[in-house]
JSON list of C-alpha atoms in Angstrom, two decimals:
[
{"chain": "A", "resi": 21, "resn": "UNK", "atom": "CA", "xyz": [-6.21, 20.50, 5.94]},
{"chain": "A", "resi": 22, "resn": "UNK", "atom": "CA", "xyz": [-10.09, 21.10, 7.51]},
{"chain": "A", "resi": 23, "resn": "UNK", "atom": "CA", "xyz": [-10.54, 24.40, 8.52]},
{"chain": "A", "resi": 24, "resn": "UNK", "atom": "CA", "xyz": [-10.90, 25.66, 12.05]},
{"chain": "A", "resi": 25, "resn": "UNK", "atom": "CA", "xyz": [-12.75, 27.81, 14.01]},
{"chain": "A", "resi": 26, "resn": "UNK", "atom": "CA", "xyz": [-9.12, 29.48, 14.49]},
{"chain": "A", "resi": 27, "resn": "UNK", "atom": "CA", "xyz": [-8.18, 29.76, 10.93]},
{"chain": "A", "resi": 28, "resn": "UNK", "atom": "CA", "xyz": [-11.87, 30.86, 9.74]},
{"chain": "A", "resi": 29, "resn": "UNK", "atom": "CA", "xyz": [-11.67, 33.97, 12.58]},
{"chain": "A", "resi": 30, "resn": "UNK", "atom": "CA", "xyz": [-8.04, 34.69, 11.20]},
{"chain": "A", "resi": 31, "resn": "UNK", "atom": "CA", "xyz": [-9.01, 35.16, 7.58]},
{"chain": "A", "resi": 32, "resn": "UNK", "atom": "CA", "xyz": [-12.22, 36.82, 8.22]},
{"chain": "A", "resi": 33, "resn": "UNK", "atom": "CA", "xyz": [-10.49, 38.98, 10.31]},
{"chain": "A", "resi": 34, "resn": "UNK", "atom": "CA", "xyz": [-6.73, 39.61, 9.66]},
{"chain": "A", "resi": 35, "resn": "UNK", "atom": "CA", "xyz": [-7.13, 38.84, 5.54]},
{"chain": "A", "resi": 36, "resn": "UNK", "atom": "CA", "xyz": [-10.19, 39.23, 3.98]},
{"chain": "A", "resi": 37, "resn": "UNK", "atom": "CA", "xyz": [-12.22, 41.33, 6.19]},
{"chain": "A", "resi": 38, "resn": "UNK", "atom": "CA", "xyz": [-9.57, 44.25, 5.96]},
{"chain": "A", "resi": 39, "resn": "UNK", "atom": "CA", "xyz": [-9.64, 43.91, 1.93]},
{"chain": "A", "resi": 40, "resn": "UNK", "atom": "CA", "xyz": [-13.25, 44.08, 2.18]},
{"chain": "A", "resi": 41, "resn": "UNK", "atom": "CA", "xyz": [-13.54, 47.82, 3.86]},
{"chain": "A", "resi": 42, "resn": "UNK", "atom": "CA", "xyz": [-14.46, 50.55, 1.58]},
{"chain": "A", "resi": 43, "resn": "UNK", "atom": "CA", "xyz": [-15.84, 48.01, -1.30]},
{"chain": "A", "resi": 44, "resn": "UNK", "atom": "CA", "xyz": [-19.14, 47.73, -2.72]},
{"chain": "A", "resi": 45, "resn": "UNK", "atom": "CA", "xyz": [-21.12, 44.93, -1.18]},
{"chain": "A", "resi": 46, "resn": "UNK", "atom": "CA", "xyz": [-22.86, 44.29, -4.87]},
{"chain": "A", "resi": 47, "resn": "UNK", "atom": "CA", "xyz": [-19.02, 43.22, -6.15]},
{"chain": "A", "resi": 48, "resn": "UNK", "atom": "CA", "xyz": [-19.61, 39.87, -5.80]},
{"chain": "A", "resi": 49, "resn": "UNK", "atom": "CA", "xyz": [-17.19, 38.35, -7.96]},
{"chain": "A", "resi": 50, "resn": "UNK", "atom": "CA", "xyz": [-14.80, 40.83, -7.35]},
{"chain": "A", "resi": 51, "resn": "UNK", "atom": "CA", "xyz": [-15.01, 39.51, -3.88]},
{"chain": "A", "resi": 52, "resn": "UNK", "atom": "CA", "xyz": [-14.23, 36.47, -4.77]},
{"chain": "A", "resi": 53, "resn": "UNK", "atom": "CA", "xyz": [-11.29, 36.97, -6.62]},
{"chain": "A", "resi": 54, "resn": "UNK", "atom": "CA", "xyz": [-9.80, 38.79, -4.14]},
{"chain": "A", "resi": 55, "resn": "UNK", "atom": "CA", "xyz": [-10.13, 35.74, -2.07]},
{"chain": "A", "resi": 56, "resn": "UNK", "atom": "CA", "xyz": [-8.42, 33.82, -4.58]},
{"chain": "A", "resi": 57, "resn": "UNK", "atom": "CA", "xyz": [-5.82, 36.30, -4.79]},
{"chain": "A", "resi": 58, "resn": "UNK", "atom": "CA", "xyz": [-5.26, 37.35, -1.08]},
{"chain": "A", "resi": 59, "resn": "UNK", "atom": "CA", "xyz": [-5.59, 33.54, 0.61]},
{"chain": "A", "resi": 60, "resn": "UNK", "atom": "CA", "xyz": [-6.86, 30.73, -1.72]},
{"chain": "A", "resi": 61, "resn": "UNK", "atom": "CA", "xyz": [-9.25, 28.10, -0.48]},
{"chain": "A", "resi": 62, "resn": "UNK", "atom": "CA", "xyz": [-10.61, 28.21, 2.96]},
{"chain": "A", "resi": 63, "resn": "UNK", "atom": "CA", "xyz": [-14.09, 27.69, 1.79]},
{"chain": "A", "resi": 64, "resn": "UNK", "atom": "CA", "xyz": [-15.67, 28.16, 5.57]},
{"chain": "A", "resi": 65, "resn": "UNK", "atom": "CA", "xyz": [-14.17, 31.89, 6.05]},
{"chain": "A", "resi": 66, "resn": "UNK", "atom": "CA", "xyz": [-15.40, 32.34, 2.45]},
{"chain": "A", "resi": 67, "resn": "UNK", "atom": "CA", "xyz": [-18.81, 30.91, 2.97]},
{"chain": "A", "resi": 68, "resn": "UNK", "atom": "CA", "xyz": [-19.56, 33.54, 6.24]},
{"chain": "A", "resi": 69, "resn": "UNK", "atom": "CA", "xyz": [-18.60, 36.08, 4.34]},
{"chain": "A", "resi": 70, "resn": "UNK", "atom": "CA", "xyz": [-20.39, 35.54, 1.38]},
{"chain": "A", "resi": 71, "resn": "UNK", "atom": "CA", "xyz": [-23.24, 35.17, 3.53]},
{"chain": "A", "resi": 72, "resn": "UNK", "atom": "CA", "xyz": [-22.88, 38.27, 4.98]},
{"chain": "A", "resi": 73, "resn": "UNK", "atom": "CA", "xyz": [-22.40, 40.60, 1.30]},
{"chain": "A", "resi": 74, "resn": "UNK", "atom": "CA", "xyz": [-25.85, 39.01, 0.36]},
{"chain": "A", "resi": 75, "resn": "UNK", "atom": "CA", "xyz": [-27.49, 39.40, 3.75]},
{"chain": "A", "resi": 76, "resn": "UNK", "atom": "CA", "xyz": [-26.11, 43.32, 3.27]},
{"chain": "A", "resi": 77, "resn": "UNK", "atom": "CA", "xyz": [-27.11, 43.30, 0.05]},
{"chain": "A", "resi": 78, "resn": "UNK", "atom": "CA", "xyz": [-30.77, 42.51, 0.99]},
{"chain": "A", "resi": 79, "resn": "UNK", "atom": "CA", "xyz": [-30.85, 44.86, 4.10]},
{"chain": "A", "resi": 80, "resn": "UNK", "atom": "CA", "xyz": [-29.57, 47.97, 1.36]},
{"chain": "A", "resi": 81, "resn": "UNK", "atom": "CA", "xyz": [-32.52, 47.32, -0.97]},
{"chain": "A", "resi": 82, "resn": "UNK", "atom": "CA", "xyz": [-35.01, 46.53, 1.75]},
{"chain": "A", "resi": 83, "resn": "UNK", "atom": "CA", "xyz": [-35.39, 43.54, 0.11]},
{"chain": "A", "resi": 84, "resn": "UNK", "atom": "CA", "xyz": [-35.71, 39.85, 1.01]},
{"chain": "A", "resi": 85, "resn": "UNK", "atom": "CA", "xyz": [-32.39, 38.16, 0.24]},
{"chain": "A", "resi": 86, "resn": "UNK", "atom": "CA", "xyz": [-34.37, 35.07, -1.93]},
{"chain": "A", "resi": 87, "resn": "UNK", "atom": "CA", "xyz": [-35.47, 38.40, -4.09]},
{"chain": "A", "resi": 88, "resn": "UNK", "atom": "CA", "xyz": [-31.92, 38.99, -4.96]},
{"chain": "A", "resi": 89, "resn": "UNK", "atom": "CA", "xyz": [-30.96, 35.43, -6.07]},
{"chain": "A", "resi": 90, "resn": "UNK", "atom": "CA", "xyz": [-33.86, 34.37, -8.15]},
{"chain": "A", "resi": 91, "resn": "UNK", "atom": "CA", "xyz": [-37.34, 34.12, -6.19]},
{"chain": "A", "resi": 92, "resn": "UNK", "atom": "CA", "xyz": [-39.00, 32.26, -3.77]},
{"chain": "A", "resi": 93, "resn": "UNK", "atom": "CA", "xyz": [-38.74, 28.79, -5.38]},
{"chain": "A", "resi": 94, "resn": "UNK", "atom": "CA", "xyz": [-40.12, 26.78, -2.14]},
{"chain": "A", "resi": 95, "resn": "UNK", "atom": "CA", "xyz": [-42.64, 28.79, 0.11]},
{"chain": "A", "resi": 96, "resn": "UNK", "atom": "CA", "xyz": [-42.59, 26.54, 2.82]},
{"chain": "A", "resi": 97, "resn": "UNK", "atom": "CA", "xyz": [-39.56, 24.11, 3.33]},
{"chain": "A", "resi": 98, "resn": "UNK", "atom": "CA", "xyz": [-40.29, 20.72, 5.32]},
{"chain": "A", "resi": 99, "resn": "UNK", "atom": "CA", "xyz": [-39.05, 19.81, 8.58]},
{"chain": "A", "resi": 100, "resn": "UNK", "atom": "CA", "xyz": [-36.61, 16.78, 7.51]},
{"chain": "A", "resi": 101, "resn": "UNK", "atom": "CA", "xyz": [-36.36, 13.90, 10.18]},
{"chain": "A", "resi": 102, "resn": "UNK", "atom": "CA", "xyz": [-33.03, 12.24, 10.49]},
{"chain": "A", "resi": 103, "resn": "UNK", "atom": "CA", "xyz": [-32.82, 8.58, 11.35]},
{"chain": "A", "resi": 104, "resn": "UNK", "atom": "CA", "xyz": [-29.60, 6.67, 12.96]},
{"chain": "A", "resi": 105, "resn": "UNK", "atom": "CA", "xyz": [-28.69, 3.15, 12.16]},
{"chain": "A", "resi": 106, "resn": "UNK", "atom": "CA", "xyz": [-28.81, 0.72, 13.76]},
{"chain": "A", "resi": 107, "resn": "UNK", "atom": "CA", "xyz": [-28.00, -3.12, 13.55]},
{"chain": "A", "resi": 108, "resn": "UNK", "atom": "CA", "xyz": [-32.11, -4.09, 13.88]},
{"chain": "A", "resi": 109, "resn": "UNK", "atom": "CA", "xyz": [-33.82, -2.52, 11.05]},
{"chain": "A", "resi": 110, "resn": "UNK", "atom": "CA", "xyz": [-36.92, -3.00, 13.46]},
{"chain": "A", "resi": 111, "resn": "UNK", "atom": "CA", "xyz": [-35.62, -0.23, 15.14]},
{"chain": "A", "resi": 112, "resn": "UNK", "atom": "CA", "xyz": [-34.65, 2.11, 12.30]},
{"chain": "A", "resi": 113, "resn": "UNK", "atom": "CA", "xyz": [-38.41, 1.17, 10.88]},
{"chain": "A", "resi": 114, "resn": "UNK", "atom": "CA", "xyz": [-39.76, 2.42, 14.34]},
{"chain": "A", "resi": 115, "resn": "UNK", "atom": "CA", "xyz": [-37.91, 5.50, 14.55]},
{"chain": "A", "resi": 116, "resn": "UNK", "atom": "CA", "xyz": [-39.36, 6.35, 11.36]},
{"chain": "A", "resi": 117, "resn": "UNK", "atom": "CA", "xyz": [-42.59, 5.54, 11.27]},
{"chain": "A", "resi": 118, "resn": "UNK", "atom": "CA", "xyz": [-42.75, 7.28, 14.80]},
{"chain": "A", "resi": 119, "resn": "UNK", "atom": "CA", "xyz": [-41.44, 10.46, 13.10]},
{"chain": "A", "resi": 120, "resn": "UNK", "atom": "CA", "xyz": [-44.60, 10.15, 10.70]},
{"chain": "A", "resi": 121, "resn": "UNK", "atom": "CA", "xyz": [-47.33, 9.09, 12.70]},
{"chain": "A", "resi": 122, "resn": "UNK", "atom": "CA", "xyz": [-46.54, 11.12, 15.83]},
{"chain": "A", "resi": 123, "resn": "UNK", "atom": "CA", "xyz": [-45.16, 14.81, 14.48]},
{"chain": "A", "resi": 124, "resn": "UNK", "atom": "CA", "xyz": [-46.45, 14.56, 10.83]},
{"chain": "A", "resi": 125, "resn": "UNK", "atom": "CA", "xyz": [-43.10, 14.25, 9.24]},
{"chain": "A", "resi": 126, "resn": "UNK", "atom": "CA", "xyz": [-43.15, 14.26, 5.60]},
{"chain": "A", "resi": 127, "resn": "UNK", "atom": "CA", "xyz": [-39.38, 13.92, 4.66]},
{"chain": "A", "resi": 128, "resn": "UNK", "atom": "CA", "xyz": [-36.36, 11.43, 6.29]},
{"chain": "A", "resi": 129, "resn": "UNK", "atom": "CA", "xyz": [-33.49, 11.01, 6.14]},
{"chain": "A", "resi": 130, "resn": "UNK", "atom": "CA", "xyz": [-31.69, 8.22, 6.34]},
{"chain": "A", "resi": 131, "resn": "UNK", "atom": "CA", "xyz": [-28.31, 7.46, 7.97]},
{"chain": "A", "resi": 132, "resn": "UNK", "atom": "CA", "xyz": [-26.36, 4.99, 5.51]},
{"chain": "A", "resi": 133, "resn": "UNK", "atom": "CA", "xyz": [-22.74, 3.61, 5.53]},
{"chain": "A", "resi": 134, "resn": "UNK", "atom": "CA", "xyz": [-23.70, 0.49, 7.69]},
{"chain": "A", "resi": 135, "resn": "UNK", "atom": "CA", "xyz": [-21.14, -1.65, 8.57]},
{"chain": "A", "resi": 136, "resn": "UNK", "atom": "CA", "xyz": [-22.27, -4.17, 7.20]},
{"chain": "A", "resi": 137, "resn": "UNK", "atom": "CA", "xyz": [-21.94, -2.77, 3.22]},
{"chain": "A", "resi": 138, "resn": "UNK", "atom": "CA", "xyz": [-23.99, -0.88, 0.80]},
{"chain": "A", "resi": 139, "resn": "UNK", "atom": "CA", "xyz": [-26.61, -3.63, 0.41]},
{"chain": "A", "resi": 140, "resn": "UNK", "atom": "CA", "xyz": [-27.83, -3.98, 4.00]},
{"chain": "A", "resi": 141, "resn": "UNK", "atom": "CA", "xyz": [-28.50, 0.14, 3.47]},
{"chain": "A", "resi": 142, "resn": "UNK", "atom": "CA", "xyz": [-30.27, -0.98, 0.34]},
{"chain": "A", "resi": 143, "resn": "UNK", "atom": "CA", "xyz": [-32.25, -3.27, 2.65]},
{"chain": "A", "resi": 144, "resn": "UNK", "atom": "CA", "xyz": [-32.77, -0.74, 4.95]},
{"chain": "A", "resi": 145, "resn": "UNK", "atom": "CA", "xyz": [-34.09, 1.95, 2.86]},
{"chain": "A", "resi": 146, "resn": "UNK", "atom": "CA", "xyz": [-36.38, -0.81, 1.76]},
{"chain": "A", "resi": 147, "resn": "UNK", "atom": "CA", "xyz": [-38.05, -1.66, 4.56]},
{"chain": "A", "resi": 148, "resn": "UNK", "atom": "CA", "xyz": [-38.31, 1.95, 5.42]},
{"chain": "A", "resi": 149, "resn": "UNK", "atom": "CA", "xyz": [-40.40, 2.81, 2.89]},
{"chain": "A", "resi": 150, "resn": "UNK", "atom": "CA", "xyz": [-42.42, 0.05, 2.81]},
{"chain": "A", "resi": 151, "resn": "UNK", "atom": "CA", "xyz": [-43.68, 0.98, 6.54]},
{"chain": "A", "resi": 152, "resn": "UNK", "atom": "CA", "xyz": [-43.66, 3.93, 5.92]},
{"chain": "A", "resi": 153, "resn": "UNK", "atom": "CA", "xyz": [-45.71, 4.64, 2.22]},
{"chain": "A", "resi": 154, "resn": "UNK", "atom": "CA", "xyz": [-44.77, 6.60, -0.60]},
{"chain": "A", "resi": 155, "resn": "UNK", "atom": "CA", "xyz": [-46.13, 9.79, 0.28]},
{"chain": "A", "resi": 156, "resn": "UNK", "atom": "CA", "xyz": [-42.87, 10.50, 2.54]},
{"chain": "A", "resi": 157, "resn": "UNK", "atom": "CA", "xyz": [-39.78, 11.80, 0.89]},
{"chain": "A", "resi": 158, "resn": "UNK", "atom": "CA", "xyz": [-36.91, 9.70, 2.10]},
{"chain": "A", "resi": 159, "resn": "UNK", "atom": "CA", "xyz": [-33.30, 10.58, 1.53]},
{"chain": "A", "resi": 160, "resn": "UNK", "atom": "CA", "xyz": [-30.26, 9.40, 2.70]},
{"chain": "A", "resi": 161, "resn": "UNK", "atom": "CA", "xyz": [-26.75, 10.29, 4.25]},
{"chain": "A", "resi": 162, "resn": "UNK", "atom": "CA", "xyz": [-23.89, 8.08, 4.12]},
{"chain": "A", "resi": 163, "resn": "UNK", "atom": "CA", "xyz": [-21.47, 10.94, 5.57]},
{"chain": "A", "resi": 164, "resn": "UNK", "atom": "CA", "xyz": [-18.98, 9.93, 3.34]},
{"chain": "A", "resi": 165, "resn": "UNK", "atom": "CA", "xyz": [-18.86, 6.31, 4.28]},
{"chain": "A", "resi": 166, "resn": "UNK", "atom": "CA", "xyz": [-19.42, 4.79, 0.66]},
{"chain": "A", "resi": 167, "resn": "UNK", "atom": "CA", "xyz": [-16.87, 4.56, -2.08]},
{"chain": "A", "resi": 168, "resn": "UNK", "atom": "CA", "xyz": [-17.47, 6.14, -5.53]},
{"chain": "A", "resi": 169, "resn": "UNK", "atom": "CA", "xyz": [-18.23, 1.88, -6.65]},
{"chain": "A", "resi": 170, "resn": "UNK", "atom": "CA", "xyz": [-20.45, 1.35, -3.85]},
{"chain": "A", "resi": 171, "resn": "UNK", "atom": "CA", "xyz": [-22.45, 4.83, -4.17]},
{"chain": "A", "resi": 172, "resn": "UNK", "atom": "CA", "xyz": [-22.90, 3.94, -7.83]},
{"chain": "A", "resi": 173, "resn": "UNK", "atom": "CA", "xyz": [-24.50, 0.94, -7.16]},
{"chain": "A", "resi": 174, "resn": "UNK", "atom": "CA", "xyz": [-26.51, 1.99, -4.36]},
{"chain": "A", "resi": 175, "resn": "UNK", "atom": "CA", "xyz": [-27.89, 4.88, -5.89]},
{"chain": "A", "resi": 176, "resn": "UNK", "atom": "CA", "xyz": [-29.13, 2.70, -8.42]},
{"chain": "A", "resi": 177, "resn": "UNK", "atom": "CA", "xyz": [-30.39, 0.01, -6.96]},
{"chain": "A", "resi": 178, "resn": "UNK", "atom": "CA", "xyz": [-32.59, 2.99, -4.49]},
{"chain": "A", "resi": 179, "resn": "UNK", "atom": "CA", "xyz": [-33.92, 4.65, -7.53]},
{"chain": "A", "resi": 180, "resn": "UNK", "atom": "CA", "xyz": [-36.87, 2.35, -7.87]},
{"chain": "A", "resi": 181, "resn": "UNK", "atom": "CA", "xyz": [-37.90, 2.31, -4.79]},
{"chain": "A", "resi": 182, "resn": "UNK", "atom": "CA", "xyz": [-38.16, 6.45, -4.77]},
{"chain": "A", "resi": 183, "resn": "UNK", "atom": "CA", "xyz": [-34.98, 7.55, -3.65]},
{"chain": "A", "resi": 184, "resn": "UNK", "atom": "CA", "xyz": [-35.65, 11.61, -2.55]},
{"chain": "A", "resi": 185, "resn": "UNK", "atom": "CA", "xyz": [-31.99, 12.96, -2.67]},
{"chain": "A", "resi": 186, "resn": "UNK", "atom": "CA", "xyz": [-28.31, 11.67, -1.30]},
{"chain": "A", "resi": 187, "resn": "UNK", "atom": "CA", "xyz": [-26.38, 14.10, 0.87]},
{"chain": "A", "resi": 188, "resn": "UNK", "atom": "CA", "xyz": [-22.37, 13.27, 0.96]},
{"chain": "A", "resi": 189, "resn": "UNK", "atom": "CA", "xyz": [-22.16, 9.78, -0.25]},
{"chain": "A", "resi": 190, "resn": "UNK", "atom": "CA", "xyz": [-18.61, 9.77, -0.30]},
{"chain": "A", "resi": 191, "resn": "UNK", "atom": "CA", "xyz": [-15.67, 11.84, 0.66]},
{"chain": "A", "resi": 192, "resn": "UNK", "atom": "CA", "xyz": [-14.52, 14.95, -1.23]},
{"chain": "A", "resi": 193, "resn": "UNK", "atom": "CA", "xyz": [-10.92, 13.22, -1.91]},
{"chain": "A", "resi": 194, "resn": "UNK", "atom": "CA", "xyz": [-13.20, 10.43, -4.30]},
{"chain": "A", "resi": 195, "resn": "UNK", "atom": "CA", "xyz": [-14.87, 12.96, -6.58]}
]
């Protein structure tokens, strides 16, 4: 089951939080397995509270948090454009090239998954970057709407053509 905002609040507040009080905020992994051990899964509740050991961890040593986990790897990060889909690739093509020539995007992202199958999202992504050049980083996002087979195939048939990075090509349940 997905967590909720309900169950997140619960086991931040009525199971993990409580465990956490009087614990170093540098026992990281200790952390963790107490989270294992006290309420397994819920990776949300666990995320905010991960966040927030680090965050405390960088505010005790006066430090930037990106200090702490290895450097600054990226000094500035770029504004990413999304694009929708839409049945007239004319349109996606103008919604991106607007986010170029108009506010200077340098990186889309493209929504995938169309209806219509994994090639017409080849297609897409195709005329994309033809408009737009290959100085723009394009990615896409099929939101979980390929299979394992289709993402296979359409990750390869995008590498050519400059493919910048896939976010959640298919659903957790087909890894």
């Amino acid at each position: 089951l997905a967590d909720t905002t309900q169950s997140i609040v619960a086991a931040v507040k009525e199971i993990y939080g409580p465990a956490l009080i009087g614990k170093s905020i540098f026992e990281i992994e200790g952390a963790n397995e107490m989270f294992d051990n006290r309420l397994a899964g819920n990776p949300n509740a666990r995320a905010v509270l991960d966040i927030a050991l680090r965050d405390a961890q960088g505010k005790a040593l006066n430090r930037p948090l990106y200090e702490l986990i290895g450097g600054c790897c990226q000094p500035r990060i770029p504004l990413e454009w999304s694009v929708s889909m839409d049945d007239d690739v004319q349109v996606i093509i103008a919604e991106a090239q607007r986010a170029v020539d108009e506010f200077g995007i340098r990186v889309l992202c493209l929504k995938m998954a169309d209806r219509r199958g994994w090639r017409q999202d080849v297609a897409n992504f195709a005329a994309v970057r033809k408009a737009v050049g290959n100085e723009v980083m394009i990615g896409i996002d099929p939101n979980t709407g390929w299979t394992l087979g289709d993402a296979l195939l359409a990750i390869e048939a995008l590498k050519p053509m400059g493919l910048g990075y896939i976010e959640q090509p298919l659903a957790r349940r087909d890894l």
